[in-house]
Amino acid sequence: MNAIVELKDISVSFSGETIYDGLSFDIRDGEFLCIVGQSGCGKSTLLRVIGDLLKVDSGQVTVGSRPAHEAWDDIAYVFQSPRLLPWRNAQENVVLGQQLRFGGKRSRAEMEERAKSLLELVGLGKDRLKMPSMLSGGERQRVCIARALAVEPRIILMDEPFSALDVMTRHRMRREIVDLWQKTGKTIIFVTHEVDEAVELADRIVVLSSKPTKVRSIIELNEERPRDLEAPNLRAVHEQLRRLIGDPSVH
């Protein structure tokens, strides 16, 4: 499988503190990759580097064989907070993403039709005219996922998107994001502090070290989905991750 993102020997510092020190790894086209590590090691910052929201001090970041600053149209974000406009309904929030990405290159009717179809895909077809305040936390995140898909990215960057949800909703959203990923074939780069979440979702898990941050390990999972996290081989991966992270607060 070809690499769609390549990070080669990148270094980043803030206010005299080294965040990344020669960090390197590739992300494969179409894979579901999770990034884990201790709190504060730079997991979310890494998404900003890939999306060219943060420049590196040295090293090279390429996205789809282009420098990161030229590849913004290959990328969409889903954040921990839904970031929906409260005065726009679900459909209009999905349309907004297209307006910002495509400008006048698409007609209003085209954008509305795409918004409708994607809200159907994420299970909100009947709720497309509801305002964000009328939606649950999980439903608001589904709108955000539909908005990300609407701009036709090759890569979706997801920054702990389910961490603010209750336990039951979080487990349901994990199943749903795997289903959407399988249907759409997008590359998903998913930051999480939950070891169980990484084991349930990922094709590969990148484990970051403490600062100055490098890649400590990359674990490949070839298990079919849906996954039984109590299966002996997956419990072994879970324990391996806990040892690698070295943080008893990580669960």
XYZ file of C-alpha atoms in Angstrom, residues 51-175:
125
model
C -2.564 19.814 7.972
C 0.070 22.570 7.655
C -1.461 24.563 10.492
C 1.936 24.395 12.192
C 5.232 24.737 10.355
C 8.104 22.421 11.228
C 11.527 23.773 12.139
C 13.228 21.090 10.087
C 12.362 17.920 8.200
C 9.785 17.280 5.515
C 6.011 16.692 5.514
C 4.381 15.477 2.298
C 0.704 14.752 1.725
C -0.294 12.945 -1.433
C 3.230 13.463 -2.822
C 2.892 17.233 -2.356
C 4.363 19.500 0.304
C 1.849 19.875 3.141
C 1.226 23.552 2.349
C 0.008 22.604 -1.142
C -2.254 19.752 -0.030
C -4.931 21.521 2.046
C -7.625 20.321 -0.361
C -6.773 16.682 0.436
C -7.598 17.122 4.129
C -10.627 17.605 6.383
C -10.845 17.815 10.180
C -13.146 16.445 12.862
C -12.366 17.981 16.248
C -13.203 16.987 19.808
C -15.728 19.813 19.934
C -18.340 19.714 17.138
C -17.860 23.388 16.177
C -21.219 23.703 14.466
C -22.801 27.082 13.809
C -25.784 27.195 16.195
C -27.910 29.285 13.817
C -27.581 26.782 10.951
C -29.404 23.462 10.867
C -27.558 20.176 10.310
C -27.854 20.331 6.533
C -26.735 23.947 6.392
C -23.707 23.162 8.537
C -22.686 20.499 6.017
C -23.316 22.934 3.165
C -21.093 25.474 4.934
C -18.069 23.205 4.689
C -18.557 22.977 0.938
C -19.034 26.720 0.600
C -15.736 27.344 2.363
C -13.887 24.698 0.330
C -15.396 25.130 -3.124
C -16.652 28.735 -3.128
C -18.656 29.406 -6.269
C -17.441 26.300 -8.088
C -20.581 24.369 -7.132
C -24.196 25.353 -7.257
C -26.262 25.672 -4.124
C -28.452 22.789 -5.301
C -25.403 20.512 -5.738
C -24.140 21.303 -2.260
C -27.529 20.760 -0.666
C -27.963 17.422 -2.432
C -24.543 16.259 -1.273
C -25.314 17.381 2.275
C -28.584 15.416 2.230
C -26.928 12.240 0.945
C -24.116 12.391 3.487
C -26.472 13.018 6.382
C -28.348 9.922 5.214
C -25.040 8.055 5.227
C -24.338 8.996 8.853
C -27.892 8.148 9.925
C -29.297 11.667 10.201
C -31.426 11.867 7.079
C -34.575 12.470 9.112
C -32.839 15.035 11.314
C -31.192 17.133 8.628
C -33.313 20.216 9.349
C -32.750 20.162 13.114
C -30.677 22.870 14.775
C -27.535 21.744 16.663
C -29.224 22.428 20.008
C -31.826 19.784 19.112
C -29.203 17.092 18.483
C -27.382 14.853 20.953
C -23.603 14.967 21.316
C -23.196 11.908 19.121
C -25.530 13.340 16.496
C -23.584 16.614 16.409
C -20.385 14.668 15.810
C -22.084 12.799 12.963
C -22.902 16.162 11.375
C -19.204 17.047 11.672
C -18.222 13.777 10.004
C -20.713 14.448 7.183
C -19.278 17.957 6.825
C -15.764 16.526 6.570
C -16.823 13.993 3.928
C -18.674 16.673 1.965
C -15.454 18.422 0.930
C -14.214 15.190 -0.689
C -10.926 14.821 1.192
C -8.529 11.965 0.768
C -7.584 12.216 4.460
C -9.693 12.913 7.547
C -7.854 14.096 10.651
C -9.779 13.231 13.820
C -8.670 14.744 17.134
C -10.196 12.713 19.989
C -13.643 13.164 18.414
C -15.510 10.886 20.824
C -13.805 11.746 24.122
C -16.527 14.177 25.275
C -19.337 11.657 24.692
C -20.874 9.303 27.240
C -19.614 5.722 27.306
C -22.493 4.132 25.385
C -22.470 6.797 22.670
C -18.704 6.541 22.389
C -18.868 2.795 21.753
C -21.625 3.252 19.171
C -19.664 5.987 17.391
C -16.622 3.745 17.176
C -18.640 1.118 15.335
